[in-house]
Amino acid sequence: MGMKRLQAFKFQLRPNGQQERDMRRFAGACRFVFNRSLAFQNENHEAGNKYLSYVKMTAWLVEWKKEPETQWLKEVPSQPLQQALKDLERGYKNFFQKRASFPRFKKRGQSDAFRYPQGVKLDQDNSRISLPKLGWISYRNSRQVVGEVKNVTVSQSCGKWYISIQTEYEVPEPAHISTSMVGLDAGVAKLATLSDGTVFEPVNSFKFNQKKLAKLQREMSRKVKFSNNWKKAKRKVHNLHSRIGNIRRDYLHKVSTTISKNHAMIVIEDLKVANMSKSASGTVGQPGHNVRAKTSLNRSILDQGWHELRRQLEYKQLWRGGQVLAINPTYTSQKCACCGHTAKENRQTQIQFKCLECGYSANADINGARNILAAGHAVLACGEMAVLGRSMKQEPTEASRTSV
Ligand SMILES: [Zn+2]
């Protein structure tokens, strides 16, 4: 059994004059398409509509190629233009998932780049690469490219043109150094509690910095728009945004690395963060009660980046030869890890679990983590590996479950 590994190889290009002019033109066209779509999206959003998907944006592109003043887009290879729209869509996704700040307009000289997802021919023996509508271009060959070429990005920096070749190849799957199996309970008061009693405190960077962020945003709103002071204030807001993101990412990486190093099998609940966020507002048949409390609970969950932690655990386990097993979360918080008695009344408070049947009492998160581990053992015993890893389909979960 093998696993896929991605790698990027970057070289300096040696284009001729015509190729250089064409590359500059293609990069400019991609920037134009990105910026124009961003402006359209903003307009559309200000009119009260939702952000439009990549597919909708490609329809604009088709229209622009027909309009007399933007017909020149037809001379540019289509795929890089479409990739620019993909980049914009990814920018929105990253923003909505709090991984990045809002997409910004691209400036000439700062982002002269375009990407081909296919149609590329690599001739390593002759140190040249063939790109659609550019032909063969020589490059400074400094190392052997390994793997199957997945996509190629052409970029310009300080007057020089570069190519970055992303490849994918199979490597033998490693075996995890540990044989330990652990249950992980994702929480609000704690980021994660393991069935062996290990506790990871939450990431509070967001809440802590939120007041500061609000203050900076107020300051910015008082400045004259586009004035130097406004720009200064805007930069401060942007810097704080990225600082918050960096603190969170660093912390989550530390946690996921620690857990992944120590345990070959990590059993988690298959919680759908999106479902949990939705349930607060309720449905037509069942209006949400306690909306405000749930909204803030949901915000904390998102804040702690449970979604991101799971993603990191999954790929780090893949690297180490370990696994992540996602189990159905039903009753893991109400069930007694000792005798199996399941009742809402077992859970009188958020913190404490006390079994009404056998008297077993424990920290509620540790009891939950032990149940998750037990559910993992049960799944493995039955051979139901349906929810293992990223590539496989996930079991449907109960959307109604909101306790963690
Ligand atoms: Zn019990």
PDB file of C-alpha atoms in Angstrom, residues 86-258:
ATOM      1  CA  LYS A  86     -10.950  29.243  -8.750  1.00  0.00           C
ATOM      2  CA  ASP A  87      -8.463  31.287  -6.719  1.00  0.00           C
ATOM      3  CA  LEU A  88     -11.142  33.872  -5.999  1.00  0.00           C
ATOM      4  CA  GLU A  89     -13.571  31.174  -4.905  1.00  0.00           C
ATOM      5  CA  ARG A  90     -10.921  29.659  -2.648  1.00  0.00           C
ATOM      6  CA  GLY A  91     -10.255  33.143  -1.255  1.00  0.00           C
ATOM      7  CA  TYR A  92     -13.891  33.410  -0.205  1.00  0.00           C
ATOM      8  CA  LYS A  93     -13.883  29.906   1.296  1.00  0.00           C
ATOM      9  CA  ASN A  94     -10.761  30.663   3.307  1.00  0.00           C
ATOM     10  CA  PHE A  95     -12.310  33.886   4.498  1.00  0.00           C
ATOM     11  CA  PHE A  96     -15.585  32.261   5.543  1.00  0.00           C
ATOM     12  CA  GLN A  97     -13.674  29.538   7.367  1.00  0.00           C
ATOM     13  CA  LYS A  98     -11.613  32.220   9.100  1.00  0.00           C
ATOM     14  CA  ARG A  99      -8.358  31.052   7.559  1.00  0.00           C
ATOM     15  CA  ALA A 100      -7.646  34.289   5.718  1.00  0.00           C
ATOM     16  CA  SER A 101      -8.742  37.879   5.413  1.00  0.00           C
ATOM     17  CA  PHE A 102     -11.241  38.997   2.783  1.00  0.00           C
ATOM     18  CA  PRO A 103     -10.065  38.634  -0.860  1.00  0.00           C
ATOM     19  CA  ARG A 104      -8.327  41.773  -2.060  1.00  0.00           C
ATOM     20  CA  PHE A 105      -7.784  43.280  -5.469  1.00  0.00           C
ATOM     21  CA  LYS A 106      -4.558  42.161  -7.082  1.00  0.00           C
ATOM     22  CA  LYS A 107      -2.030  44.810  -8.012  1.00  0.00           C
ATOM     23  CA  ARG A 108       0.275  44.812 -10.969  1.00  0.00           C
ATOM     24  CA  GLY A 109       3.792  43.775 -10.018  1.00  0.00           C
ATOM     25  CA  GLN A 110       2.671  42.130  -6.785  1.00  0.00           C
ATOM     26  CA  SER A 111       0.834  39.176  -8.204  1.00  0.00           C
ATOM     27  CA  ASP A 112       1.998  38.531 -11.718  1.00  0.00           C
ATOM     28  CA  ALA A 113       1.155  34.866 -11.924  1.00  0.00           C
ATOM     29  CA  PHE A 114      -1.036  32.376 -13.725  1.00  0.00           C
ATOM     30  CA  ARG A 115      -1.579  28.654 -13.494  1.00  0.00           C
ATOM     31  CA  TYR A 116      -2.125  25.803 -15.925  1.00  0.00           C
ATOM     32  CA  PRO A 117      -3.972  22.801 -14.482  1.00  0.00           C
ATOM     33  CA  GLN A 118      -3.067  20.638 -17.508  1.00  0.00           C
ATOM     34  CA  GLY A 119      -1.811  20.682 -21.088  1.00  0.00           C
ATOM     35  CA  VAL A 120       1.810  20.998 -20.015  1.00  0.00           C
ATOM     36  CA  LYS A 121       4.688  18.961 -21.471  1.00  0.00           C
ATOM     37  CA  LEU A 122       7.918  18.613 -19.537  1.00  0.00           C
ATOM     38  CA  ASP A 123      11.141  17.705 -21.374  1.00  0.00           C
ATOM     39  CA  GLN A 124      13.717  17.389 -18.593  1.00  0.00           C
ATOM     40  CA  ASP A 125      16.487  16.035 -20.834  1.00  0.00           C
ATOM     41  CA  ASN A 126      16.460  19.273 -22.802  1.00  0.00           C
ATOM     42  CA  SER A 127      15.562  21.519 -19.811  1.00  0.00           C
ATOM     43  CA  ARG A 128      12.442  22.852 -21.438  1.00  0.00           C
ATOM     44  CA  ILE A 129       8.722  22.926 -20.822  1.00  0.00           C
ATOM     45  CA  SER A 130       5.841  23.405 -23.227  1.00  0.00           C
ATOM     46  CA  LEU A 131       2.964  25.602 -22.063  1.00  0.00           C
ATOM     47  CA  PRO A 132      -0.340  26.238 -23.900  1.00  0.00           C
ATOM     48  CA  LYS A 133      -0.160  29.324 -26.185  1.00  0.00           C
ATOM     49  CA  LEU A 134       3.492  29.923 -25.191  1.00  0.00           C
ATOM     50  CA  GLY A 135       5.247  26.924 -26.720  1.00  0.00           C
ATOM     51  CA  TRP A 136       8.551  25.494 -25.517  1.00  0.00           C
ATOM     52  CA  ILE A 137      10.406  27.584 -22.922  1.00  0.00           C
ATOM     53  CA  SER A 138      13.856  26.757 -21.535  1.00  0.00           C
ATOM     54  CA  TYR A 139      14.458  26.759 -17.802  1.00  0.00           C
ATOM     55  CA  ARG A 140      17.467  26.580 -15.482  1.00  0.00           C
ATOM     56  CA  ASN A 141      17.425  22.913 -14.641  1.00  0.00           C
ATOM     57  CA  SER A 142      18.764  22.514 -11.110  1.00  0.00           C
ATOM     58  CA  ARG A 143      17.134  19.285  -9.999  1.00  0.00           C
ATOM     59  CA  GLN A 144      15.210  16.288 -11.213  1.00  0.00           C
ATOM     60  CA  VAL A 145      11.417  16.627 -11.145  1.00  0.00           C
ATOM     61  CA  VAL A 146       9.841  13.522  -9.600  1.00  0.00           C
ATOM     62  CA  GLY A 147       6.258  12.412  -9.921  1.00  0.00           C
ATOM     63  CA  GLU A 148       3.319  13.123 -12.142  1.00  0.00           C
ATOM     64  CA  VAL A 149       2.856  16.816 -13.043  1.00  0.00           C
ATOM     65  CA  LYS A 150      -0.440  18.049 -11.534  1.00  0.00           C
ATOM     66  CA  ASN A 151      -0.267  21.752 -12.336  1.00  0.00           C
ATOM     67  CA  VAL A 152       2.182  24.478 -13.265  1.00  0.00           C
ATOM     68  CA  THR A 153       2.329  28.079 -12.052  1.00  0.00           C
ATOM     69  CA  VAL A 154       4.182  30.787 -13.989  1.00  0.00           C
ATOM     70  CA  SER A 155       5.128  33.825 -11.925  1.00  0.00           C
ATOM     71  CA  GLN A 156       7.222  36.972 -12.144  1.00  0.00           C
ATOM     72  CA  SER A 157       9.322  38.445  -9.400  1.00  0.00           C
ATOM     73  CA  CYS A 158      11.820  41.322  -9.702  1.00  0.00           C
ATOM     74  CA  GLY A 159      11.750  41.113 -13.472  1.00  0.00           C
ATOM     75  CA  LYS A 160      12.520  37.378 -13.607  1.00  0.00           C
ATOM     76  CA  TRP A 161      10.062  34.686 -14.607  1.00  0.00           C
ATOM     77  CA  TYR A 162       9.724  31.418 -12.714  1.00  0.00           C
ATOM     78  CA  ILE A 163       7.904  28.186 -13.054  1.00  0.00           C
ATOM     79  CA  SER A 164       6.633  26.104 -10.175  1.00  0.00           C
ATOM     80  CA  ILE A 165       5.794  22.517 -11.051  1.00  0.00           C
ATOM     81  CA  GLN A 166       3.526  20.713  -8.628  1.00  0.00           C
ATOM     82  CA  THR A 167       3.788  16.953  -8.763  1.00  0.00           C
ATOM     83  CA  GLU A 168       2.217  13.997  -7.049  1.00  0.00           C
ATOM     84  CA  TYR A 169       3.813  10.621  -6.467  1.00  0.00           C
ATOM     85  CA  GLU A 170       3.349   7.456  -4.513  1.00  0.00           C
ATOM     86  CA  VAL A 171       5.555   6.690  -1.538  1.00  0.00           C
ATOM     87  CA  PRO A 172       5.379   3.586   0.618  1.00  0.00           C
ATOM     88  CA  GLU A 173       3.013   3.996   3.526  1.00  0.00           C
ATOM     89  CA  PRO A 174       4.891   4.360   6.814  1.00  0.00           C
ATOM     90  CA  ALA A 175       4.010   2.355   9.903  1.00  0.00           C
ATOM     91  CA  HIS A 176       3.141   4.364  12.994  1.00  0.00           C
ATOM     92  CA  ILE A 177       5.702   4.045  15.810  1.00  0.00           C
ATOM     93  CA  SER A 178       2.987   3.812  18.427  1.00  0.00           C
ATOM     94  CA  THR A 179       0.286   1.149  18.757  1.00  0.00           C
ATOM     95  CA  SER A 180      -1.885   3.225  21.060  1.00  0.00           C
ATOM     96  CA  MET A 181      -5.545   3.939  20.380  1.00  0.00           C
ATOM     97  CA  VAL A 182      -7.270   6.936  21.957  1.00  0.00           C
ATOM     98  CA  GLY A 183     -10.690   8.597  22.041  1.00  0.00           C
ATOM     99  CA  LEU A 184     -10.876  12.354  21.549  1.00  0.00           C
ATOM    100  CA  ASP A 185     -13.731  14.522  22.809  1.00  0.00           C
ATOM    101  CA  ALA A 186     -13.979  17.956  21.211  1.00  0.00           C
ATOM    102  CA  GLY A 187     -15.265  20.536  23.615  1.00  0.00           C
ATOM    103  CA  VAL A 188     -16.098  24.135  24.319  1.00  0.00           C
ATOM    104  CA  ALA A 189     -14.461  24.648  27.705  1.00  0.00           C
ATOM    105  CA  LYS A 190     -11.548  22.498  26.518  1.00  0.00           C
ATOM    106  CA  LEU A 191     -10.326  22.220  22.952  1.00  0.00           C
ATOM    107  CA  ALA A 192      -9.917  18.461  23.283  1.00  0.00           C
ATOM    108  CA  THR A 193      -9.983  15.835  26.002  1.00  0.00           C
ATOM    109  CA  LEU A 194      -8.438  12.417  25.427  1.00  0.00           C
ATOM    110  CA  SER A 195      -9.695   9.171  26.920  1.00  0.00           C
ATOM    111  CA  ASP A 196      -6.356   8.810  28.761  1.00  0.00           C
ATOM    112  CA  GLY A 197      -7.147  12.032  30.641  1.00  0.00           C
ATOM    113  CA  THR A 198      -4.960  14.436  28.622  1.00  0.00           C
ATOM    114  CA  VAL A 199      -6.572  17.857  28.293  1.00  0.00           C
ATOM    115  CA  PHE A 200      -5.833  20.561  25.717  1.00  0.00           C
ATOM    116  CA  GLU A 201      -6.919  24.061  26.661  1.00  0.00           C
ATOM    117  CA  PRO A 202      -8.874  26.119  24.110  1.00  0.00           C
ATOM    118  CA  VAL A 203      -7.368  28.665  21.749  1.00  0.00           C
ATOM    119  CA  ASN A 204      -8.536  31.949  23.128  1.00  0.00           C
ATOM    120  CA  SER A 205      -6.636  34.194  20.784  1.00  0.00           C
ATOM    121  CA  PHE A 206      -9.742  35.162  18.873  1.00  0.00           C
ATOM    122  CA  LYS A 207     -11.893  36.214  21.823  1.00  0.00           C
ATOM    123  CA  PHE A 208      -8.951  37.953  23.453  1.00  0.00           C
ATOM    124  CA  ASN A 209      -8.155  39.958  20.341  1.00  0.00           C
ATOM    125  CA  GLN A 210     -11.725  40.538  19.262  1.00  0.00           C
ATOM    126  CA  LYS A 211     -12.214  43.610  21.426  1.00  0.00           C
ATOM    127  CA  LYS A 212      -8.959  45.014  20.151  1.00  0.00           C
ATOM    128  CA  LEU A 213     -10.066  44.282  16.606  1.00  0.00           C
ATOM    129  CA  ALA A 214     -13.406  46.027  17.134  1.00  0.00           C
ATOM    130  CA  LYS A 215     -11.567  49.050  18.511  1.00  0.00           C
ATOM    131  CA  LEU A 216      -9.238  49.204  15.513  1.00  0.00           C
ATOM    132  CA  GLN A 217     -12.177  48.869  13.145  1.00  0.00           C
ATOM    133  CA  ARG A 218     -13.985  51.734  14.907  1.00  0.00           C
ATOM    134  CA  GLU A 219     -10.871  53.873  14.595  1.00  0.00           C
ATOM    135  CA  MET A 220     -10.648  53.051  10.917  1.00  0.00           C
ATOM    136  CA  SER A 221     -14.317  53.975  10.323  1.00  0.00           C
ATOM    137  CA  ARG A 222     -13.708  57.426  11.806  1.00  0.00           C
ATOM    138  CA  LYS A 223     -10.972  58.222   9.290  1.00  0.00           C
ATOM    139  CA  VAL A 224     -11.582  59.776   5.911  1.00  0.00           C
ATOM    140  CA  LYS A 225     -11.801  56.901   3.434  1.00  0.00           C
ATOM    141  CA  PHE A 226      -8.648  56.337   1.335  1.00  0.00           C
ATOM    142  CA  SER A 227      -6.732  58.989   3.322  1.00  0.00           C
ATOM    143  CA  ASN A 228      -3.249  58.109   4.581  1.00  0.00           C
ATOM    144  CA  ASN A 229      -4.524  57.725   8.141  1.00  0.00           C
ATOM    145  CA  TRP A 230      -7.303  55.457   6.910  1.00  0.00           C
ATOM    146  CA  LYS A 231      -4.770  53.314   5.060  1.00  0.00           C
ATOM    147  CA  LYS A 232      -2.645  53.127   8.192  1.00  0.00           C
ATOM    148  CA  ALA A 233      -5.643  52.062  10.277  1.00  0.00           C
ATOM    149  CA  LYS A 234      -6.626  49.540   7.642  1.00  0.00           C
ATOM    150  CA  ARG A 235      -3.179  48.003   7.707  1.00  0.00           C
ATOM    151  CA  LYS A 236      -3.443  47.644  11.501  1.00  0.00           C
ATOM    152  CA  VAL A 237      -6.764  45.804  11.157  1.00  0.00           C
ATOM    153  CA  HIS A 238      -5.288  43.533   8.533  1.00  0.00           C
ATOM    154  CA  ASN A 239      -2.192  42.816  10.624  1.00  0.00           C
ATOM    155  CA  LEU A 240      -4.239  41.898  13.670  1.00  0.00           C
ATOM    156  CA  HIS A 241      -6.379  39.598  11.538  1.00  0.00           C
ATOM    157  CA  SER A 242      -3.359  37.688  10.332  1.00  0.00           C
ATOM    158  CA  ARG A 243      -1.826  37.641  13.822  1.00  0.00           C
ATOM    159  CA  ILE A 244      -4.978  36.027  15.221  1.00  0.00           C
ATOM    160  CA  GLY A 245      -4.883  33.473  12.431  1.00  0.00           C
ATOM    161  CA  ASN A 246      -1.213  32.676  12.997  1.00  0.00           C
ATOM    162  CA  ILE A 247      -1.574  32.193  16.755  1.00  0.00           C
ATOM    163  CA  ARG A 248      -4.473  29.822  16.206  1.00  0.00           C
ATOM    164  CA  ARG A 249      -2.747  27.842  13.500  1.00  0.00           C
ATOM    165  CA  ASP A 250       0.468  27.474  15.527  1.00  0.00           C
ATOM    166  CA  TYR A 251      -1.438  26.270  18.548  1.00  0.00           C
ATOM    167  CA  LEU A 252      -3.543  23.787  16.597  1.00  0.00           C
ATOM    168  CA  HIS A 253      -0.405  22.433  14.916  1.00  0.00           C
ATOM    169  CA  LYS A 254       1.244  21.868  18.296  1.00  0.00           C
ATOM    170  CA  VAL A 255      -1.816  20.011  19.571  1.00  0.00           C
ATOM    171  CA  SER A 256      -2.332  17.903  16.448  1.00  0.00           C
ATOM    172  CA  THR A 257       1.361  16.967  16.276  1.00  0.00           C
ATOM    173  CA  THR A 258       1.390  15.883  19.914  1.00  0.00           C
TER     174      THR A 258
END
